[in-house]
Short mmCIF file of C-alpha atoms and ligand atoms in Angstrom, two decimals:
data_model
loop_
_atom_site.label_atom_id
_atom_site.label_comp_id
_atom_site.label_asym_id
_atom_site.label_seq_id
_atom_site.Cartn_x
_atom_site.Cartn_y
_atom_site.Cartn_z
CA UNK A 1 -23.35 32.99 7.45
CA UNK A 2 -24.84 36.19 9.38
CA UNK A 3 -22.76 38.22 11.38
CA UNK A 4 -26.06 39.60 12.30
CA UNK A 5 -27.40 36.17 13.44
CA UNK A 6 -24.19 35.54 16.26
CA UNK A 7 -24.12 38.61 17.42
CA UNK A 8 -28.13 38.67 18.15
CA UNK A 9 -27.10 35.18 19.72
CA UNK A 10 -23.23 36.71 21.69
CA UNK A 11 -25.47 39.25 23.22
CA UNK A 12 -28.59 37.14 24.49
CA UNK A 13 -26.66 34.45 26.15
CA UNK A 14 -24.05 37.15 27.72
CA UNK A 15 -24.25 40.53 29.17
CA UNK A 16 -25.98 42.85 26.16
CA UNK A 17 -22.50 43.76 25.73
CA UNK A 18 -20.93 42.86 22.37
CA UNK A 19 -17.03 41.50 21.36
CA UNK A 20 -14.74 41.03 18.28
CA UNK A 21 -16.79 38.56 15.44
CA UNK A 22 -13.80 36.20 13.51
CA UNK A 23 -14.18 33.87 11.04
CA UNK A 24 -12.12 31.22 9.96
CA UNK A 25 -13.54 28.49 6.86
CA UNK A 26 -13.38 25.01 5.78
CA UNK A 27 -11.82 23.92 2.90
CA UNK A 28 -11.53 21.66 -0.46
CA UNK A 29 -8.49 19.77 -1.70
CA UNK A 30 -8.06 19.39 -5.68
CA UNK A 31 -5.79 16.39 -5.51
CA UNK A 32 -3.52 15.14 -2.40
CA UNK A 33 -5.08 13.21 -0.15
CA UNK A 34 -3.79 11.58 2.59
CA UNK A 35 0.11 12.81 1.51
CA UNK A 36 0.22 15.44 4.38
CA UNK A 37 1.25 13.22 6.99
CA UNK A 38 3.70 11.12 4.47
CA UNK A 39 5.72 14.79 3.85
CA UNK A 40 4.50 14.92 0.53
CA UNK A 41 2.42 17.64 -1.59
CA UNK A 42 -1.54 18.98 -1.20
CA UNK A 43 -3.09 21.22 -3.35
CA UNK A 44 -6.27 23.11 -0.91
CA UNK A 45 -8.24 26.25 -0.87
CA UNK A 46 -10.62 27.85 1.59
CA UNK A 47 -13.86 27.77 0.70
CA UNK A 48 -17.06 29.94 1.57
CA UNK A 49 -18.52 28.13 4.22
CA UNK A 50 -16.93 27.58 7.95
CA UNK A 51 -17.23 29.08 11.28
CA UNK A 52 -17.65 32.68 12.82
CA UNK A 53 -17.65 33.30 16.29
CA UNK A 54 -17.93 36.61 18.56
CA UNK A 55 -15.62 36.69 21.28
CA UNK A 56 -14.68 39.02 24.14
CA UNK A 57 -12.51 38.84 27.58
CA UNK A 58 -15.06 38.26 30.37
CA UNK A 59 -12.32 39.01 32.94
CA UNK A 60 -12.10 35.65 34.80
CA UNK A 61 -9.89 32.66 34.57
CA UNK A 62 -13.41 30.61 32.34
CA UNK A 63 -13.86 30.09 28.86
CA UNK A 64 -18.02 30.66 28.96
CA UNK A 65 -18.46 29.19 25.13
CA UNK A 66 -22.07 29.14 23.31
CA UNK A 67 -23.02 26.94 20.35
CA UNK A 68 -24.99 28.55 18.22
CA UNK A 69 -26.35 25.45 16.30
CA UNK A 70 -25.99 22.79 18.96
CA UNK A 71 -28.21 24.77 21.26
CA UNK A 72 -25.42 24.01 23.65
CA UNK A 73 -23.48 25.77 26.50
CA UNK A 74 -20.42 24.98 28.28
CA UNK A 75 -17.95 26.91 30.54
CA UNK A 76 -14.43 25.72 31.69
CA UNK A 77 -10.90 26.73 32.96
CA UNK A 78 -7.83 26.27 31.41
CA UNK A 79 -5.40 23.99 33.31
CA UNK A 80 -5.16 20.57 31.39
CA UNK A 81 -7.50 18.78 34.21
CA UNK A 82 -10.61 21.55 33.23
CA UNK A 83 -10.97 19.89 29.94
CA UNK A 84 -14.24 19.88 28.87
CA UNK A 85 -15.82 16.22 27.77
CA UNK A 86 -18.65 17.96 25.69
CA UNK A 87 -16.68 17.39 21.88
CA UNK A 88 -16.84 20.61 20.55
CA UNK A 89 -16.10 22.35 23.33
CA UNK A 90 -12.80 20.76 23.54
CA UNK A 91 -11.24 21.95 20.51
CA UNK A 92 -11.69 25.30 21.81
CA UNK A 93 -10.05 24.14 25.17
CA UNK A 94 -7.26 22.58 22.69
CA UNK A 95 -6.45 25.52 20.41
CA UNK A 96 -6.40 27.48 24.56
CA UNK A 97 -3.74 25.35 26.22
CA UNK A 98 -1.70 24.68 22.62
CA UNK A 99 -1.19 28.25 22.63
CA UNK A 100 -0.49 28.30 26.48
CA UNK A 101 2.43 25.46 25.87
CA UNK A 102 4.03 28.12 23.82
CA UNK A 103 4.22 30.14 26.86
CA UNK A 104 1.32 32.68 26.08
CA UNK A 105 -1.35 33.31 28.51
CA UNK A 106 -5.06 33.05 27.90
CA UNK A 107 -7.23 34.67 29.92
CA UNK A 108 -11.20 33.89 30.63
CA UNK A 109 -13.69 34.44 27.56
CA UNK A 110 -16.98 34.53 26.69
CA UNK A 111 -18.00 33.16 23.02
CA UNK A 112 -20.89 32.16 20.55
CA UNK A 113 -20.13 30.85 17.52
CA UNK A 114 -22.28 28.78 14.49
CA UNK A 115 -20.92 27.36 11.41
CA UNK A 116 -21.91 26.38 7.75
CA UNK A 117 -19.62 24.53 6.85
CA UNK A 118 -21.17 20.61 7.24
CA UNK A 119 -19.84 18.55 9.97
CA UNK A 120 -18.46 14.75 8.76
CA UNK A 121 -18.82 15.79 4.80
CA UNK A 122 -14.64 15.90 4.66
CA UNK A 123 -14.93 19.69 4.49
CA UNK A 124 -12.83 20.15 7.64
CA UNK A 125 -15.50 21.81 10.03
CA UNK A 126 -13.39 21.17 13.00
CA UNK A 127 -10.30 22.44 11.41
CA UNK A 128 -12.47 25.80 10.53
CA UNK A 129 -13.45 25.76 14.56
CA UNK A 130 -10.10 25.56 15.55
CA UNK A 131 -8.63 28.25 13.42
CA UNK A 132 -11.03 30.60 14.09
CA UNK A 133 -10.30 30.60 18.29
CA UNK A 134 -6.45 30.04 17.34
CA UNK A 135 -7.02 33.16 14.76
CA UNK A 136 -8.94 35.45 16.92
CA UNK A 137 -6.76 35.02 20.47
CA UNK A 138 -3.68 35.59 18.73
CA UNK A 139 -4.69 38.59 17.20
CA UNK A 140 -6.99 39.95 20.61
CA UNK A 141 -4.00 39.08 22.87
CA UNK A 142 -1.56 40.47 20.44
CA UNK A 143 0.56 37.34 20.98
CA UNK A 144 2.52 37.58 17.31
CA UNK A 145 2.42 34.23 16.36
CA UNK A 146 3.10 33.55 13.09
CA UNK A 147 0.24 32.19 10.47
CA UNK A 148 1.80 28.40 10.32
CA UNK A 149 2.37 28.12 14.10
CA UNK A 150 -1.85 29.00 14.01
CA UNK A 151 -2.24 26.08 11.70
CA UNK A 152 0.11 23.74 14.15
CA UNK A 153 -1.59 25.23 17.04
CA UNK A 154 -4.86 23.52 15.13
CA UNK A 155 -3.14 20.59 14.50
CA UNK A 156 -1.36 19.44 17.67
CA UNK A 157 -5.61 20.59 19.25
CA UNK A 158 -6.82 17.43 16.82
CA UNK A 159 -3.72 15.42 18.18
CA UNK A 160 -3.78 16.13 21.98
CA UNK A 161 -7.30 16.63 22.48
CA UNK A 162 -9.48 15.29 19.63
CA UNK A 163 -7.78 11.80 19.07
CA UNK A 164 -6.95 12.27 15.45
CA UNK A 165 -3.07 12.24 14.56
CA UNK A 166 -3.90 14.25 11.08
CA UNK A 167 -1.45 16.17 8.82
CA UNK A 168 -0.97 20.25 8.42
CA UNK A 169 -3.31 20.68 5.27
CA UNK A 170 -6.73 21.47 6.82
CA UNK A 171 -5.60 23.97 9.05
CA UNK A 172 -3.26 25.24 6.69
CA UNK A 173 -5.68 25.85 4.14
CA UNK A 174 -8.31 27.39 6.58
CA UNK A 175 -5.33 30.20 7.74
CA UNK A 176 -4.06 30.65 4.57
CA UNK A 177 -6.93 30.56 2.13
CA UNK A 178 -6.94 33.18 -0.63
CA UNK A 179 -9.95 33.88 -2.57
CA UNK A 180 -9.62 32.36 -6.27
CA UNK A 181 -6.69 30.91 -5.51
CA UNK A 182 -5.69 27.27 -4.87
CA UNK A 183 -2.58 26.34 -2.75
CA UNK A 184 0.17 24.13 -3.59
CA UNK A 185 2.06 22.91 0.48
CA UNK A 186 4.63 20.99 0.36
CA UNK A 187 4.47 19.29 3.46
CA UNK A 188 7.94 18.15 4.33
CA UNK A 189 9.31 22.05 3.43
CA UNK A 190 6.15 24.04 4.42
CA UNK A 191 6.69 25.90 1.51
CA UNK A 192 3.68 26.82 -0.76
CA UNK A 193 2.62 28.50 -3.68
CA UNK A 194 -0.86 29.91 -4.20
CA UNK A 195 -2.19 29.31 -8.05
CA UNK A 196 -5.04 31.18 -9.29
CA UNK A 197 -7.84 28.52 -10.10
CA UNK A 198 -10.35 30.28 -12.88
CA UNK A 199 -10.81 26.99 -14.85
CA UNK A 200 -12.51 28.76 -17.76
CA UNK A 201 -15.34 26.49 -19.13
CA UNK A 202 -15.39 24.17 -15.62
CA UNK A 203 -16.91 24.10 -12.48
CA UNK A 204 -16.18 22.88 -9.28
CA UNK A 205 -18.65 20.83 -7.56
CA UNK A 206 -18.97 18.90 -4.57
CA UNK A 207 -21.76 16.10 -3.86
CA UNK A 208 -22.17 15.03 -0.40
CA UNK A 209 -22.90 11.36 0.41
CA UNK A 210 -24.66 12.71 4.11
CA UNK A 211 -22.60 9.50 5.21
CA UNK A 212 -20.63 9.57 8.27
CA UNK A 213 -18.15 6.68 9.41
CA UNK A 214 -18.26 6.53 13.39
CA UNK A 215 -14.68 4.84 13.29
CA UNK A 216 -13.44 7.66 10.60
CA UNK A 217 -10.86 8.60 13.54
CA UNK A 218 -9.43 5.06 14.54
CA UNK A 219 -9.47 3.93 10.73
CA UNK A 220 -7.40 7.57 9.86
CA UNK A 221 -4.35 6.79 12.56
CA UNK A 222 -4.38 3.23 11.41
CA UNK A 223 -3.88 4.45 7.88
CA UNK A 224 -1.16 6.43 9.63
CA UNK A 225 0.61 3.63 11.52
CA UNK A 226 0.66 1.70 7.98
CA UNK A 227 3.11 4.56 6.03
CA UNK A 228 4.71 4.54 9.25
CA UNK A 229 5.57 1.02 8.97
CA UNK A 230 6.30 0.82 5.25
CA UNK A 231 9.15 3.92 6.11
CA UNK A 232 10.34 2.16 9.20
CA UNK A 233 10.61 -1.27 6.46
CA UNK A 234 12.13 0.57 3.72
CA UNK A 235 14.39 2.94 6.26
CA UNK A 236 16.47 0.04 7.16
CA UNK A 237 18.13 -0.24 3.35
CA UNK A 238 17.69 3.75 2.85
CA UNK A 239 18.26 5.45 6.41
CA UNK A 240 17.94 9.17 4.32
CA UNK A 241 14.07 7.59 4.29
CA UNK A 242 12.24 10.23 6.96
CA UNK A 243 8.72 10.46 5.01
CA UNK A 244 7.04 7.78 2.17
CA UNK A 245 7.76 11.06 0.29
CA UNK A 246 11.47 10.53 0.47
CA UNK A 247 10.68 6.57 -0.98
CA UNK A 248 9.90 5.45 -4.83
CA UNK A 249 8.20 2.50 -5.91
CA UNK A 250 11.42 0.46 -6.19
CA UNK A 251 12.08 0.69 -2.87
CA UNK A 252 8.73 0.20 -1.39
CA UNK A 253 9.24 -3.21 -3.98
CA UNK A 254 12.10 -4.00 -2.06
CA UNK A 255 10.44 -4.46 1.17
CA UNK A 256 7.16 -5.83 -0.02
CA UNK A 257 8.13 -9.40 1.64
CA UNK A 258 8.97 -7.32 4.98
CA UNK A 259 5.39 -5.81 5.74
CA UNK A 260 2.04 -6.69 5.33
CA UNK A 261 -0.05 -6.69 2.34
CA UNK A 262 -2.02 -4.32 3.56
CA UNK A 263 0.93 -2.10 4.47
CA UNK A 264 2.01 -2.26 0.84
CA UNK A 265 -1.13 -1.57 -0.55
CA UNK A 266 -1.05 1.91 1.63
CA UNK A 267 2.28 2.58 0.91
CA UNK A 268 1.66 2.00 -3.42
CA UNK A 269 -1.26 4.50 -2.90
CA UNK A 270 0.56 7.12 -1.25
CA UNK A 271 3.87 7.21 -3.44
CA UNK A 272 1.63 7.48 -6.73
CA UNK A 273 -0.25 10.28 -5.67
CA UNK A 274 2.23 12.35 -4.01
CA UNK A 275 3.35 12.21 -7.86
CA UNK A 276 -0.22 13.06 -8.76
CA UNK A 277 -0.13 16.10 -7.16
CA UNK A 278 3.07 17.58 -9.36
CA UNK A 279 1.52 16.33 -12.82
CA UNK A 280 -1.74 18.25 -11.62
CA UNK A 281 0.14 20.93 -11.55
CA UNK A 282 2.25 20.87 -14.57
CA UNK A 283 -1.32 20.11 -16.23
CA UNK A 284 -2.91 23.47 -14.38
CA UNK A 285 -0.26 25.79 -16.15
CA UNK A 286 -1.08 24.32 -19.66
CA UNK A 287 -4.60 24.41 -18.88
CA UNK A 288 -5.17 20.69 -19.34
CA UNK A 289 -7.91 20.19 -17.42
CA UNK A 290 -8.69 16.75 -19.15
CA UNK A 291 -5.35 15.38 -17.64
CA UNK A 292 -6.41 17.06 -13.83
CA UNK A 293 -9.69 15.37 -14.18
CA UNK A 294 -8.01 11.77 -15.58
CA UNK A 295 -5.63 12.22 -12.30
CA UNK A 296 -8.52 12.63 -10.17
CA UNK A 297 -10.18 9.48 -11.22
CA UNK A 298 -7.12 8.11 -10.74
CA UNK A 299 -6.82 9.02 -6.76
CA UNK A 300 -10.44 7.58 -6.39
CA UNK A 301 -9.42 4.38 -7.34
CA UNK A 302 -6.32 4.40 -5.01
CA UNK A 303 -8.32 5.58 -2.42
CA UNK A 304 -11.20 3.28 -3.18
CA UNK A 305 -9.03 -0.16 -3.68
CA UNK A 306 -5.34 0.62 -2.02
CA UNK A 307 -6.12 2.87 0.84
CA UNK A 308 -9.81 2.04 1.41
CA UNK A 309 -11.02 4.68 2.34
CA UNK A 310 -14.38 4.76 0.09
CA UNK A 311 -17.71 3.26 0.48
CA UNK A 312 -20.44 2.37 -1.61
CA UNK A 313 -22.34 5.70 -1.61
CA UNK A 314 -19.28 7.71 -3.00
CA UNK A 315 -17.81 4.77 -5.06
CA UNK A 316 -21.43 5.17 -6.96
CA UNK A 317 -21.40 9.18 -6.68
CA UNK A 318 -18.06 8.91 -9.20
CA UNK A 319 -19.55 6.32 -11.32
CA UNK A 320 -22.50 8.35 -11.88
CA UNK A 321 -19.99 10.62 -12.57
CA UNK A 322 -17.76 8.87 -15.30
CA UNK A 323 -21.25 7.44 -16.86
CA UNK A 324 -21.92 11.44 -17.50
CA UNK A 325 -19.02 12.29 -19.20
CA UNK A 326 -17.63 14.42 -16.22
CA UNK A 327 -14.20 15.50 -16.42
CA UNK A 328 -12.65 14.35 -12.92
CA UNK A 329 -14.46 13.36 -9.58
CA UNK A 330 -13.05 11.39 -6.34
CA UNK A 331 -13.87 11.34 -2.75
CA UNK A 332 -12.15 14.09 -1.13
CA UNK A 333 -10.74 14.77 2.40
CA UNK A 334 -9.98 11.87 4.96
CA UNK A 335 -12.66 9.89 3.17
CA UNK A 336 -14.56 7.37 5.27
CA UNK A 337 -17.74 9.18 4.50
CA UNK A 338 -18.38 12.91 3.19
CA UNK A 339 -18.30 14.27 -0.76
CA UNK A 340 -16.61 13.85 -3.96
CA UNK A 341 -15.19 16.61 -5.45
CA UNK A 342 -15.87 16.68 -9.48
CA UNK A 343 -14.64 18.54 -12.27
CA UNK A 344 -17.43 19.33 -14.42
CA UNK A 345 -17.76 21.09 -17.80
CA UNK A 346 -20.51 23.69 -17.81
CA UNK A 347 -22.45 22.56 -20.21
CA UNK A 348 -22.47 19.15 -18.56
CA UNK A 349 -23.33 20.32 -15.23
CA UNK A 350 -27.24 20.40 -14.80
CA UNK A 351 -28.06 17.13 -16.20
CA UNK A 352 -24.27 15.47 -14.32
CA UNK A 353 -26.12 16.98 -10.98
CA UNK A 354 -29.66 15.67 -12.16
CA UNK A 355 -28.77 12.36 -12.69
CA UNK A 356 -26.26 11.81 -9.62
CA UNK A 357 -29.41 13.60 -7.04
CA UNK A 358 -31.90 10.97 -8.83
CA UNK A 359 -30.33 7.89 -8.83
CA UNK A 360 -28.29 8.14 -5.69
CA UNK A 361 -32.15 8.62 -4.35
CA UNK A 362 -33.24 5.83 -6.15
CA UNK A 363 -30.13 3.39 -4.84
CA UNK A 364 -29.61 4.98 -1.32
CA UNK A 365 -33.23 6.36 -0.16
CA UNK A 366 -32.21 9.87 0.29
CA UNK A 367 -30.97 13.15 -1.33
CA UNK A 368 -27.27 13.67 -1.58
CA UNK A 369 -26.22 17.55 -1.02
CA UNK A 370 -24.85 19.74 -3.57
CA UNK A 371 -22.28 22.38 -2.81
CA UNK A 372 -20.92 24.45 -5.58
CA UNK A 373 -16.99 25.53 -4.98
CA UNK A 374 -16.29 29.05 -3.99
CA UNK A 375 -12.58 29.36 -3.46
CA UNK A 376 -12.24 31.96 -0.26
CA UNK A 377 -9.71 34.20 1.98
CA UNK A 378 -8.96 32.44 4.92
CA UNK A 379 -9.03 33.31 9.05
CA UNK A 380 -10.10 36.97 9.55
CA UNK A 381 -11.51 39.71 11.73
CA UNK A 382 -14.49 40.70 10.31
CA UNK A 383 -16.25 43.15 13.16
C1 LIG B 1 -8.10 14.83 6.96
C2 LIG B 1 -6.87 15.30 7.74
C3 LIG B 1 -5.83 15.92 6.81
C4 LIG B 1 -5.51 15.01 5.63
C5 LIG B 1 -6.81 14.53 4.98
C6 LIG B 1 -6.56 13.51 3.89
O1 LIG B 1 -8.80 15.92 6.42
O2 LIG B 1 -7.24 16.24 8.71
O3 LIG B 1 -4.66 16.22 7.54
O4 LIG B 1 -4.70 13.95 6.01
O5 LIG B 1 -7.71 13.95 5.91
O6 LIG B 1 -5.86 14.08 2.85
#
């Protein structure tokens, strides 16, 4: 992305004067998927694509906010009943009253901002948006909050104004991010632990089914309301039971007559890769990278078959790339839609990626995207 290119853009649709340009980016996840919200482990890191804006006070009580790529203006206030109905405009009118319920005012803005980082693919483009605004008032305004509360801030914007009831790790990753570095969150303590991630010999790619679920929202909370109902189940023999984190397989076992199949099925996925995540790890410090990848496959078929959240253009993307010999690959992110992630040994890379472009043509009609993995530093001023 061009700092260049949104500033041209800040001062053309303003007054010729120019702001403050921040920039806040999307992010991958090695292994942990949908464990955030149970208060188990994710392993992210930022990655270089996501969203820059310019910025600067305009002196009134309005938020006058440009989109660069949607062609697309929209100014409001900042009392709950201005919210904006345009989409993106209202997770910058989110991350603005989130950090006025902490008692922080917000004054009147102008802003352009454009992004790279593709919307739908399960990169977290909105997270990126809303980290970047969180990011950039707190450190204009001088308000002193503290890097997690940003990432909440982000969060409680998808919950309160967005409609999506998702976990801590997209934001989190997008304020944290550290360049060649993955990060280890533990979601029930918050704490983390960044590991370096220079798998010598690998790569890192993604390949993007360009397939977006409409539903991908409802489908997530229901997902949601499942573990919820499988900890409710299994809290009435083990009231210490707060997350599916704090549960085992036994117990879930124990309840299995109490909820519904379906429930169960959620539940099963959950508990095994919350585990997933710590014998990734333990695998990442002896450098066995054949045991990452074999865990990987292993979330794609939980995700796939117990939490259903595939489809047939990413179940075939990780077919294609088991038939080449690949090391790991699963869909990554809320799922619904968007990329697999794949662990790829260099020499195996050019014909993996020729094979998966040509005959996910040949099935599908169209080209899937390709996006090699550049681990990145997180929310920043940059001008
Ligand atoms: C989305 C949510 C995250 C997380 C993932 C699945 O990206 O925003 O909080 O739950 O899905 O791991």
């Amino acid at each position: 992305m061009d700092i260049e290119f949104v500033r041209s853009r800040f001062i053309k649709h303003f007054d010729g004067t120019t702001g403050s340009v921040y920039a806040s980016p999307g992010r991958i996840n090695l292994i942990g998927e949908h464990t955030d919200y149970n208060g188990g482990f994710v392993f992210p890191g930022a990655i270089d694509k996501g969203i820059m804006a310019e910025i600067k006070l305009n002196g009134t009580d309005k938020v006058r906010a440009y989109s660069i790529d949607m062609k697309d203006y929209v100014e409001f206030g900042l009392n709950e009943e201005d919210a904006p109905r345009t989409s993106w405009a209202r997770y910058i009118f989110g991350v603005c009253r989130e950090i006025i319920k902490r008692g922080h005012k917000v004054p009147g803005f102008n802003t352009a901002f454009a992004g790279d980082v593709p919307l739908g693919a399960g990169m977290s483009s909105s997270a990126a948006l809303e980290s970047t605004f969180a990011f950039a008032l707190n450190d204009m305004l001088g308000l002193g909050i503290d890097q997690f509360e940003l990432a909440k801030i982000g969060q409680a914007t998808e919950h309160n104004y967005c409609g999506v009831n998702c976990g801590i790790m997209d934001q989190f990753a997008s304020v944290f991010g550290k360049a060649g570095s993955l990060i280890r969150l533990d979601c029930r303590s918050l704490e983390y632990q960044y590991f370096p991630f220079k798998p010598e010999g690998y790569r890192l790619v993604l390949l993007d089914s360009v397939v977006k679920h409409e539903l991908a929202s409802s489908a997530y909370n229901k997902r949601r309301q499942s573990c919820e109902a499988a900890v409710s189940a299994i809290q009435k023999r083990h009231p210490h039971v707060e997350f599916l984190r704090d549960a085992n397989m036994d117990w879930l076992k124990e309840v299995k007559e109490e909820i519904s199949a379906e429930d169960y099925m959620r539940a099963e996925y959950v508990i095994e890769e919350i585990q997933r995540v710590l014998d990734v790890c333990d695998a990442l410090e002896k450098g066995d990278y054949e045991t990452v990848g074999q865990k990987m496959y292993e979330t794609h078929y939980g995700m796939s078959k117990l939490y259903e959240v595939s489809c047939e253009e990413l179940d075939f993307l990780n077919d294609c790339a088991k038939k080449n010999g690949v090391t790991g690959s699963r869909v990554m992110g809320g799922g619904f839609g968007g990329c697999t992630i794949n662990l790829v040994k260099n020499e195996l890379y050019d014909a993996f990626i020729a094979d998966a472009v040509s005959s996910f043509k040949n099935k599908f009609g169209r080209d899937p995207k390709v996006y090699d993995v550049v681990i990145s530093d997180g929310s920043r001023k940059l001008l």
